[in-house]
Amino acid sequence: MNRKIGLVVIAAVLGAVLGGVLGYGPLLRYKSEGVLGMELAPAEYKRFTELANTPASLRQMAGVVPLPGLTANEMQQLETVVGQGQWHTPIPKISKADTKDVPDALLQLDQYNKDDSPQEQERKLRVYLGLRLSYTAHDPAQAAQVAMWMGSYFKEVATREALRDQVYRWAADSRRFADRAAERKLKYAFDIDQAQTRAKALKVIVASYPEAARRESQQVVDVRKDNEKFMTPMAQLVGAESEVIGIKENLQRLDREIEQQAFAKALIAEAEAAVGKAQSGSDSVTRVSGVITQLAKTAKTDAEKEKLSSMAADVSQISARFLSQAQFVATPSVPSRPERPSPRMVIALGALLAALLAAAFAWRGLLRQMLWEEGNSKEAT
């Protein structure tokens, strides 16, 4: 009997030792979390995270901003974590739990409205305040360092993708404008011709009926158009000539836009090449800004300078939003306690499991007899 108890004790000790080896070895994990403030729309979050979750993007970024002292195995582990996509979680402005406490009137203040400006509509679509980033490692300091680095990594990916999308939108707008510019110019020319013809006819009417021209307060009624009231011929003449002036202003504005788009065409082509060569978001901003600065030296007219200023403002806005304004609201800290199961729990579980197995082995004959008697009793009943 004592021999069997001793066997169980020895097994428990060995199980505890094995649990200690595992608990303070491969199973020892520390998790560090941080909150990155970055307002995002659902479509933006989906697009950015799909890119950030690819090991290729991670390796490219690691080549620009080296990770803090990771070995090859730890780098492989990081790629696995990134590929699984569980290292980030969006933080909504108003969660489902918050909707119970927030009045409906306040919830409707930020609802999408088609009458809002494009900038305001885009702002209201940003339903996420930021992301919760986390990383688990064997060393607590390393977990905090990598979690901090992952914040910079996400910022760089978001900046590069946002700027790439902006450059492609420039190109798409330029192509759409080129397709419609000739049509609009022909339409304006036709409208001018129509207005001038109408003005010429009205001049004949005014000259033929000088008394009617002097009676400015009277109106002409056309019963064939449901008694629709028209202005006097003189007023219609002034309106027709004013319409010619307005159309010519639109034509001048169109010619100005054509000049701007022609000037920006070379910039867009160089910007697309620059974004394709960029290794990170900061590099994308630097390269595209350099293209704009270089092309600014050749700008001669105010129209060309205005177009460059508009494109430079787009780049500056992206840089400010994703690089400057996006900061950690809660910086990843060095965790003081390991993730569950803790080493002590692993030791206790190892000792208990080993003791149970040893006891089952030591009293296997008694267990077999008990099972046999239980089976016979069931058959007898």
Short mmCIF file of C-alpha atoms in Angstrom, two decimals:
data_model
loop_
_atom_site.label_atom_id
_atom_site.label_comp_id
_atom_site.label_asym_id
_atom_site.label_seq_id
_atom_site.Cartn_x
_atom_site.Cartn_y
_atom_site.Cartn_z
CA MET A 1 0.00 0.00 0.00
CA ASN A 2 2.75 2.40 0.97
CA ARG A 3 4.58 1.45 -2.20
CA LYS A 4 1.59 2.44 -4.31
CA ILE A 5 1.18 5.74 -2.48
CA GLY A 6 4.86 6.45 -2.98
CA LEU A 7 4.44 5.76 -6.70
CA VAL A 8 1.60 8.28 -6.84
CA VAL A 9 3.68 10.88 -4.97
CA ILE A 10 6.65 10.40 -7.27
CA ALA A 11 4.37 10.69 -10.32
CA ALA A 12 2.86 13.91 -8.92
CA VAL A 13 6.33 15.36 -8.38
CA LEU A 14 7.39 14.42 -11.90
CA GLY A 15 4.15 15.87 -13.27
CA ALA A 16 4.77 19.09 -11.36
CA VAL A 17 8.30 19.28 -12.76
CA LEU A 18 7.03 18.70 -16.29
CA GLY A 19 4.31 21.31 -15.70
CA GLY A 20 6.96 23.75 -14.52
CA VAL A 21 9.03 23.14 -17.61
CA LEU A 22 5.99 23.75 -19.82
CA GLY A 23 4.52 26.55 -17.71
CA TYR A 24 7.71 28.57 -17.62
CA GLY A 25 8.69 27.48 -21.13
CA PRO A 26 6.51 27.20 -24.25
CA LEU A 27 3.24 27.92 -22.42
CA LEU A 28 4.44 31.11 -20.76
CA ARG A 29 2.78 33.93 -22.73
CA TYR A 30 2.47 37.64 -21.99
CA LYS A 31 -0.13 39.76 -23.81
CA SER A 32 0.28 43.50 -24.40
CA GLU A 33 -2.60 45.67 -25.69
CA GLY A 34 -2.90 49.25 -26.89
CA VAL A 35 -5.54 51.49 -28.49
CA LEU A 36 -4.61 53.34 -31.69
CA GLY A 37 -6.81 56.38 -32.32
CA MET A 38 -7.71 56.56 -36.02
CA GLU A 39 -11.20 57.39 -37.26
CA LEU A 40 -12.19 54.94 -40.00
CA ALA A 41 -15.19 54.04 -42.10
CA PRO A 42 -16.09 50.32 -42.28
CA ALA A 43 -14.92 50.12 -45.91
CA GLU A 44 -11.60 51.74 -44.99
CA TYR A 45 -11.07 49.41 -42.04
CA LYS A 46 -11.80 46.39 -44.22
CA ARG A 47 -9.46 47.53 -47.00
CA PHE A 48 -6.60 48.50 -44.70
CA THR A 49 -6.76 45.34 -42.58
CA GLU A 50 -6.91 43.07 -45.62
CA LEU A 51 -3.58 44.55 -46.70
CA ALA A 52 -2.10 44.62 -43.21
CA ASN A 53 -2.95 40.94 -42.69
CA THR A 54 -0.72 39.78 -45.54
CA PRO A 55 2.77 38.49 -44.62
CA ALA A 56 4.14 40.19 -47.75
CA SER A 57 3.14 43.62 -46.43
CA LEU A 58 4.64 42.74 -43.06
CA ARG A 59 7.97 41.70 -44.54
CA GLN A 60 8.08 44.81 -46.72
CA MET A 61 7.44 47.06 -43.74
CA ALA A 62 9.95 45.15 -41.58
CA GLY A 63 12.57 45.94 -44.21
CA VAL A 64 11.91 49.67 -43.79
CA VAL A 65 11.40 49.81 -40.02
CA PRO A 66 13.21 46.82 -38.44
CA LEU A 67 11.43 44.95 -35.68
CA PRO A 68 12.93 45.10 -32.15
CA GLY A 69 15.33 42.15 -31.98
CA LEU A 70 13.21 39.27 -33.27
CA THR A 71 14.79 35.98 -34.16
CA ALA A 72 13.86 34.08 -37.31
CA ASN A 73 11.44 31.86 -35.36
CA GLU A 74 9.86 34.85 -33.65
CA MET A 75 9.49 36.59 -37.01
CA GLN A 76 7.78 33.48 -38.37
CA GLN A 77 5.45 33.52 -35.39
CA LEU A 78 4.64 37.19 -36.02
CA GLU A 79 3.80 36.45 -39.67
CA THR A 80 1.46 33.68 -38.50
CA VAL A 81 -0.27 36.02 -36.04
CA VAL A 82 -0.63 38.74 -38.67
CA GLY A 83 -1.95 36.28 -41.25
CA GLN A 84 -4.65 35.11 -38.84
CA GLY A 85 -5.90 38.70 -38.53
CA GLN A 86 -6.68 38.49 -34.81
CA TRP A 87 -4.25 41.19 -33.69
CA HIS A 88 -6.63 44.09 -34.32
CA THR A 89 -10.22 44.87 -33.29
CA PRO A 90 -12.20 47.97 -34.36
CA ILE A 91 -13.58 50.27 -31.67
CA PRO A 92 -17.00 51.71 -32.66
CA LYS A 93 -17.98 55.22 -31.63
CA ILE A 94 -21.22 53.89 -30.17
CA SER A 95 -21.50 50.22 -29.24
CA LYS A 96 -24.71 48.23 -28.91
CA ALA A 97 -24.54 48.62 -25.15
CA ASP A 98 -24.18 52.40 -25.48
CA THR A 99 -27.34 52.71 -27.59
CA LYS A 100 -29.40 51.76 -24.54
CA ASP A 101 -28.15 54.80 -22.60
CA VAL A 102 -27.71 57.40 -25.37
CA PRO A 103 -30.90 59.29 -26.39
CA ASP A 104 -32.14 58.71 -29.95
CA ALA A 105 -31.84 62.44 -30.72
CA LEU A 106 -28.10 62.32 -30.10
CA LEU A 107 -27.72 59.16 -32.18
CA GLN A 108 -29.38 60.89 -35.14
CA LEU A 109 -27.07 63.92 -35.09
CA ASP A 110 -24.32 62.08 -36.95
CA GLN A 111 -26.51 60.18 -39.37
CA TYR A 112 -25.68 60.26 -43.08
CA ASN A 113 -27.44 63.06 -44.95
CA LYS A 114 -27.36 63.33 -48.74
CA ASP A 115 -27.49 67.13 -48.48
CA ASP A 116 -24.18 67.27 -46.61
CA SER A 117 -20.96 68.18 -48.39
CA PRO A 118 -18.76 65.29 -49.59
CA GLN A 119 -16.30 66.00 -46.77
CA GLU A 120 -19.08 65.94 -44.16
CA GLN A 121 -20.56 62.75 -45.61
CA GLU A 122 -17.14 61.09 -45.48
CA ARG A 123 -16.67 62.19 -41.86
CA LYS A 124 -20.02 60.77 -40.78
CA LEU A 125 -19.19 57.42 -42.36
CA ARG A 126 -16.23 57.03 -39.97
CA VAL A 127 -18.01 54.96 -37.34
CA TYR A 128 -14.81 53.59 -35.77
CA LEU A 129 -12.74 55.60 -33.30
CA GLY A 130 -9.70 53.42 -33.78
CA LEU A 131 -8.32 49.94 -33.22
CA ARG A 132 -7.34 47.79 -30.28
CA LEU A 133 -3.98 46.18 -31.09
CA SER A 134 -2.53 43.22 -29.19
CA TYR A 135 0.44 40.88 -29.32
CA THR A 136 1.41 37.88 -27.22
CA ALA A 137 5.04 36.82 -26.64
CA HIS A 138 7.19 34.80 -24.26
CA ASP A 139 8.92 37.95 -23.02
CA PRO A 140 6.68 40.76 -21.61
CA ALA A 141 8.94 43.57 -22.80
CA GLN A 142 9.03 42.09 -26.30
CA ALA A 143 5.23 41.81 -26.34
CA ALA A 144 4.92 45.54 -25.59
CA GLN A 145 7.58 46.49 -28.17
CA VAL A 146 5.99 44.47 -30.96
CA ALA A 147 2.49 45.77 -30.11
CA MET A 148 3.89 49.32 -30.34
CA TRP A 149 5.55 48.51 -33.65
CA MET A 150 2.31 47.07 -35.00
CA GLY A 151 0.66 50.45 -34.44
CA SER A 152 3.27 52.08 -36.65
CA TYR A 153 2.89 49.23 -39.13
CA PHE A 154 -0.87 49.78 -39.44
CA LYS A 155 -0.41 53.55 -39.84
CA GLU A 156 2.06 53.02 -42.66
CA VAL A 157 -0.19 50.52 -44.44
CA ALA A 158 -3.22 52.82 -44.11
CA THR A 159 -1.26 55.82 -45.41
CA ARG A 160 0.13 53.96 -48.40
CA GLU A 161 -3.27 52.52 -49.36
CA ALA A 162 -5.09 55.85 -48.86
CA LEU A 163 -2.55 57.71 -50.99
CA ARG A 164 -2.61 55.00 -53.66
CA ASP A 165 -6.40 55.27 -53.78
CA GLN A 166 -6.16 59.07 -54.01
CA VAL A 167 -3.74 58.91 -56.96
CA TYR A 168 -5.99 56.42 -58.77
CA ARG A 169 -8.96 58.71 -58.15
CA TRP A 170 -7.00 61.56 -59.72
CA ALA A 171 -6.39 59.38 -62.76
CA ALA A 172 -10.03 58.25 -62.95
CA ASP A 173 -11.33 61.84 -62.62
CA SER A 174 -8.90 62.95 -65.33
CA ARG A 175 -10.12 60.25 -67.72
CA ARG A 176 -13.78 61.02 -67.00
CA PHE A 177 -13.17 64.72 -67.53
CA ALA A 178 -11.36 64.10 -70.82
CA ASP A 179 -14.26 61.96 -72.05
CA ARG A 180 -16.83 64.66 -71.24
CA ALA A 181 -14.91 67.86 -71.92
CA ALA A 182 -15.39 67.80 -75.71
CA GLU A 183 -19.09 67.04 -75.30
CA ARG A 184 -19.57 69.90 -72.83
CA LYS A 185 -17.70 72.30 -75.10
CA LEU A 186 -19.94 71.45 -78.08
CA LYS A 187 -23.02 71.83 -75.90
CA TYR A 188 -21.93 75.25 -74.69
CA ALA A 189 -21.27 76.34 -78.29
CA PHE A 190 -24.75 75.17 -79.31
CA ASP A 191 -26.36 76.94 -76.32
CA ILE A 192 -24.56 80.17 -77.21
CA ASP A 193 -25.74 79.91 -80.82
CA GLN A 194 -29.33 79.30 -79.67
CA ALA A 195 -29.27 82.23 -77.24
CA GLN A 196 -27.77 84.55 -79.84
CA THR A 197 -30.40 83.52 -82.40
CA ARG A 198 -33.16 84.15 -79.84
CA ALA A 199 -31.66 87.54 -78.96
CA LYS A 200 -31.47 88.48 -82.65
CA ALA A 201 -35.14 87.59 -83.15
CA LEU A 202 -36.16 89.53 -80.04
CA LYS A 203 -34.32 92.60 -81.33
CA VAL A 204 -36.46 92.47 -84.45
CA ILE A 205 -39.61 92.22 -82.33
CA VAL A 206 -38.59 95.13 -80.14
CA ALA A 207 -37.78 97.27 -83.20
CA SER A 208 -41.12 96.39 -84.81
CA TYR A 209 -43.16 97.17 -81.68
CA PRO A 210 -41.49 100.13 -79.97
CA GLU A 211 -44.61 100.87 -77.89
CA ALA A 212 -44.64 97.32 -76.50
CA ALA A 213 -41.00 97.70 -75.55
CA ARG A 214 -41.86 100.75 -73.49
CA ARG A 215 -44.65 98.99 -71.59
CA GLU A 216 -42.33 97.01 -69.36
CA SER A 217 -44.98 96.30 -66.77
CA GLN A 218 -47.29 94.42 -69.13
CA GLN A 219 -47.06 90.67 -69.63
CA VAL A 220 -47.85 88.44 -72.56
CA VAL A 221 -50.05 85.41 -71.97
CA ASP A 222 -49.85 82.34 -74.19
CA VAL A 223 -53.06 80.35 -73.76
CA ARG A 224 -51.57 77.42 -75.67
CA LYS A 225 -49.24 76.74 -72.68
CA ASP A 226 -51.81 76.69 -69.90
CA ASN A 227 -51.77 80.47 -69.57
CA GLU A 228 -48.05 80.50 -68.81
CA LYS A 229 -46.81 84.05 -68.25
CA PHE A 230 -43.74 85.36 -70.02
CA MET A 231 -41.69 88.51 -69.59
CA THR A 232 -41.93 91.40 -72.02
CA PRO A 233 -39.90 91.14 -75.26
CA MET A 234 -37.37 93.65 -73.95
CA ALA A 235 -36.91 91.68 -70.73
CA GLN A 236 -36.59 88.47 -72.75
CA LEU A 237 -33.95 90.17 -74.90
CA VAL A 238 -31.96 91.16 -71.83
CA GLY A 239 -32.34 87.61 -70.49
CA ALA A 240 -31.13 86.05 -73.74
CA GLU A 241 -28.07 88.29 -73.89
CA SER A 242 -27.39 87.61 -70.18
CA GLU A 243 -27.66 83.90 -70.92
CA VAL A 244 -24.98 84.26 -73.60
CA ILE A 245 -22.72 85.93 -71.05
CA GLY A 246 -23.35 83.14 -68.51
CA ILE A 247 -22.65 80.39 -71.03
CA LYS A 248 -19.43 82.09 -72.12
CA GLU A 249 -18.39 82.21 -68.45
CA ASN A 250 -19.04 78.47 -68.18
CA LEU A 251 -17.05 77.93 -71.37
CA GLN A 252 -14.13 79.91 -69.96
CA ARG A 253 -14.32 77.86 -66.76
CA LEU A 254 -14.30 74.67 -68.83
CA ASP A 255 -11.25 75.87 -70.79
CA ARG A 256 -9.55 76.56 -67.47
CA GLU A 257 -10.31 73.06 -66.26
CA ILE A 258 -9.00 71.61 -69.51
CA GLU A 259 -5.78 73.52 -68.97
CA GLN A 260 -5.53 72.23 -65.40
CA GLN A 261 -6.18 68.61 -66.35
CA ALA A 262 -3.66 68.77 -69.17
CA PHE A 263 -1.06 70.12 -66.78
CA ALA A 264 -1.90 67.52 -64.10
CA LYS A 265 -1.76 64.59 -66.51
CA ALA A 266 2.02 64.33 -66.32
CA LEU A 267 1.92 64.66 -62.52
CA ILE A 268 -0.61 61.83 -62.19
CA ALA A 269 1.52 59.51 -64.32
CA GLU A 270 4.61 60.25 -62.22
CA ALA A 271 2.61 59.95 -58.99
CA GLU A 272 1.37 56.48 -59.99
CA ALA A 273 4.95 55.38 -60.62
CA ALA A 274 6.09 56.90 -57.31
CA VAL A 275 3.39 55.09 -55.31
CA GLY A 276 4.28 51.82 -57.02
CA LYS A 277 7.92 52.16 -55.93
CA ALA A 278 7.17 53.26 -52.35
CA GLN A 279 8.00 50.81 -49.56
CA SER A 280 5.82 52.41 -46.88
CA GLY A 281 3.19 55.06 -46.31
CA SER A 282 5.73 57.70 -45.29
CA ASP A 283 7.78 56.88 -48.37
CA SER A 284 4.65 57.27 -50.54
CA VAL A 285 3.95 60.72 -49.11
CA THR A 286 7.57 61.78 -49.60
CA ARG A 287 7.71 60.55 -53.20
CA VAL A 288 4.37 62.06 -54.30
CA SER A 289 5.13 65.34 -52.54
CA GLY A 290 8.47 65.40 -54.35
CA VAL A 291 6.70 64.95 -57.69
CA ILE A 292 4.38 67.87 -56.89
CA THR A 293 7.27 70.07 -55.78
CA GLN A 294 9.23 69.27 -58.92
CA LEU A 295 6.28 70.00 -61.20
CA ALA A 296 5.52 73.25 -59.35
CA LYS A 297 8.66 74.71 -60.92
CA THR A 298 7.05 74.45 -64.37
CA ALA A 299 3.66 75.93 -63.39
CA LYS A 300 3.13 79.24 -65.15
CA THR A 301 -0.55 80.19 -64.95
CA ASP A 302 -2.77 80.62 -61.92
CA ALA A 303 -4.91 77.70 -63.12
CA GLU A 304 -1.93 75.35 -63.06
CA LYS A 305 -0.82 76.61 -59.65
CA GLU A 306 -4.35 76.15 -58.28
CA LYS A 307 -4.47 72.55 -59.50
CA LEU A 308 -1.11 71.79 -57.89
CA SER A 309 -2.23 73.35 -54.62
CA SER A 310 -5.37 71.23 -54.62
CA MET A 311 -3.41 68.01 -55.20
CA ALA A 312 -0.82 68.97 -52.60
CA ALA A 313 -3.66 69.56 -50.12
CA ASP A 314 -5.01 66.05 -50.79
CA VAL A 315 -1.61 64.53 -50.00
CA SER A 316 -1.19 66.70 -46.91
CA GLN A 317 -4.63 65.71 -45.62
CA ILE A 318 -3.83 61.99 -45.95
CA SER A 319 -0.48 62.44 -44.23
CA ALA A 320 -2.03 64.42 -41.37
CA ARG A 321 -4.90 61.99 -40.86
CA PHE A 322 -3.02 58.68 -40.90
CA LEU A 323 0.47 59.65 -39.76
CA SER A 324 0.25 62.75 -37.56
CA GLN A 325 -3.21 62.55 -35.98
CA ALA A 326 -3.25 58.77 -35.59
CA GLN A 327 -1.59 58.14 -32.23
CA PHE A 328 -1.85 55.62 -29.43
CA VAL A 329 -4.62 56.66 -27.04
CA ALA A 330 -3.52 53.85 -24.73
CA THR A 331 0.13 52.90 -25.25
CA PRO A 332 0.93 49.16 -25.09
CA SER A 333 2.43 48.52 -21.66
CA VAL A 334 4.67 45.75 -20.37
CA PRO A 335 2.30 43.11 -18.90
CA SER A 336 2.97 42.13 -15.30
CA ARG A 337 1.03 38.87 -15.35
CA PRO A 338 1.19 36.06 -17.89
CA GLU A 339 -1.79 34.87 -19.88
CA ARG A 340 -3.86 32.02 -18.51
CA PRO A 341 -3.08 29.26 -17.78
CA SER A 342 -0.43 30.67 -15.46
CA PRO A 343 2.73 28.65 -14.69
CA ARG A 344 1.41 27.73 -11.25
CA MET A 345 -1.81 26.44 -12.76
CA VAL A 346 0.14 24.38 -15.30
CA ILE A 347 2.27 22.91 -12.49
CA ALA A 348 -0.83 22.01 -10.45
CA LEU A 349 -2.56 20.48 -13.45
CA GLY A 350 0.58 18.51 -14.37
CA ALA A 351 0.92 17.14 -10.84
CA LEU A 352 -2.78 16.26 -10.62
CA LEU A 353 -2.87 14.55 -13.99
CA ALA A 354 0.30 12.56 -13.31
CA ALA A 355 -1.00 11.53 -9.88
CA LEU A 356 -4.30 10.35 -11.34
CA LEU A 357 -2.55 8.33 -14.02
CA ALA A 358 -0.18 6.77 -11.47
CA ALA A 359 -3.07 5.94 -9.14
CA ALA A 360 -4.98 4.33 -11.99
CA PHE A 361 -1.93 2.23 -12.82
CA ALA A 362 -1.20 1.27 -9.22
CA TRP A 363 -4.77 0.22 -8.45
CA ARG A 364 -5.54 -1.11 -11.90
CA GLY A 365 -6.44 -4.55 -10.49
CA LEU A 366 -8.94 -3.06 -8.06
CA LEU A 367 -10.43 -0.85 -10.75
CA ARG A 368 -10.72 -3.82 -13.12
CA GLN A 369 -12.48 -5.84 -10.41
CA MET A 370 -14.86 -2.99 -9.61
CA LEU A 371 -15.76 -2.59 -13.25
CA TRP A 372 -16.24 -6.34 -13.60
CA GLU A 373 -18.56 -6.55 -10.59
CA GLU A 374 -20.56 -3.54 -11.80
CA GLY A 375 -20.98 -5.16 -15.20
CA ASN A 376 -22.18 -8.47 -13.65
CA SER A 377 -24.65 -6.65 -11.44
CA LYS A 378 -26.16 -4.92 -14.44
CA GLU A 379 -26.49 -8.23 -16.29
CA ALA A 380 -28.16 -9.83 -13.27
CA THR A 381 -30.78 -7.11 -13.08
#
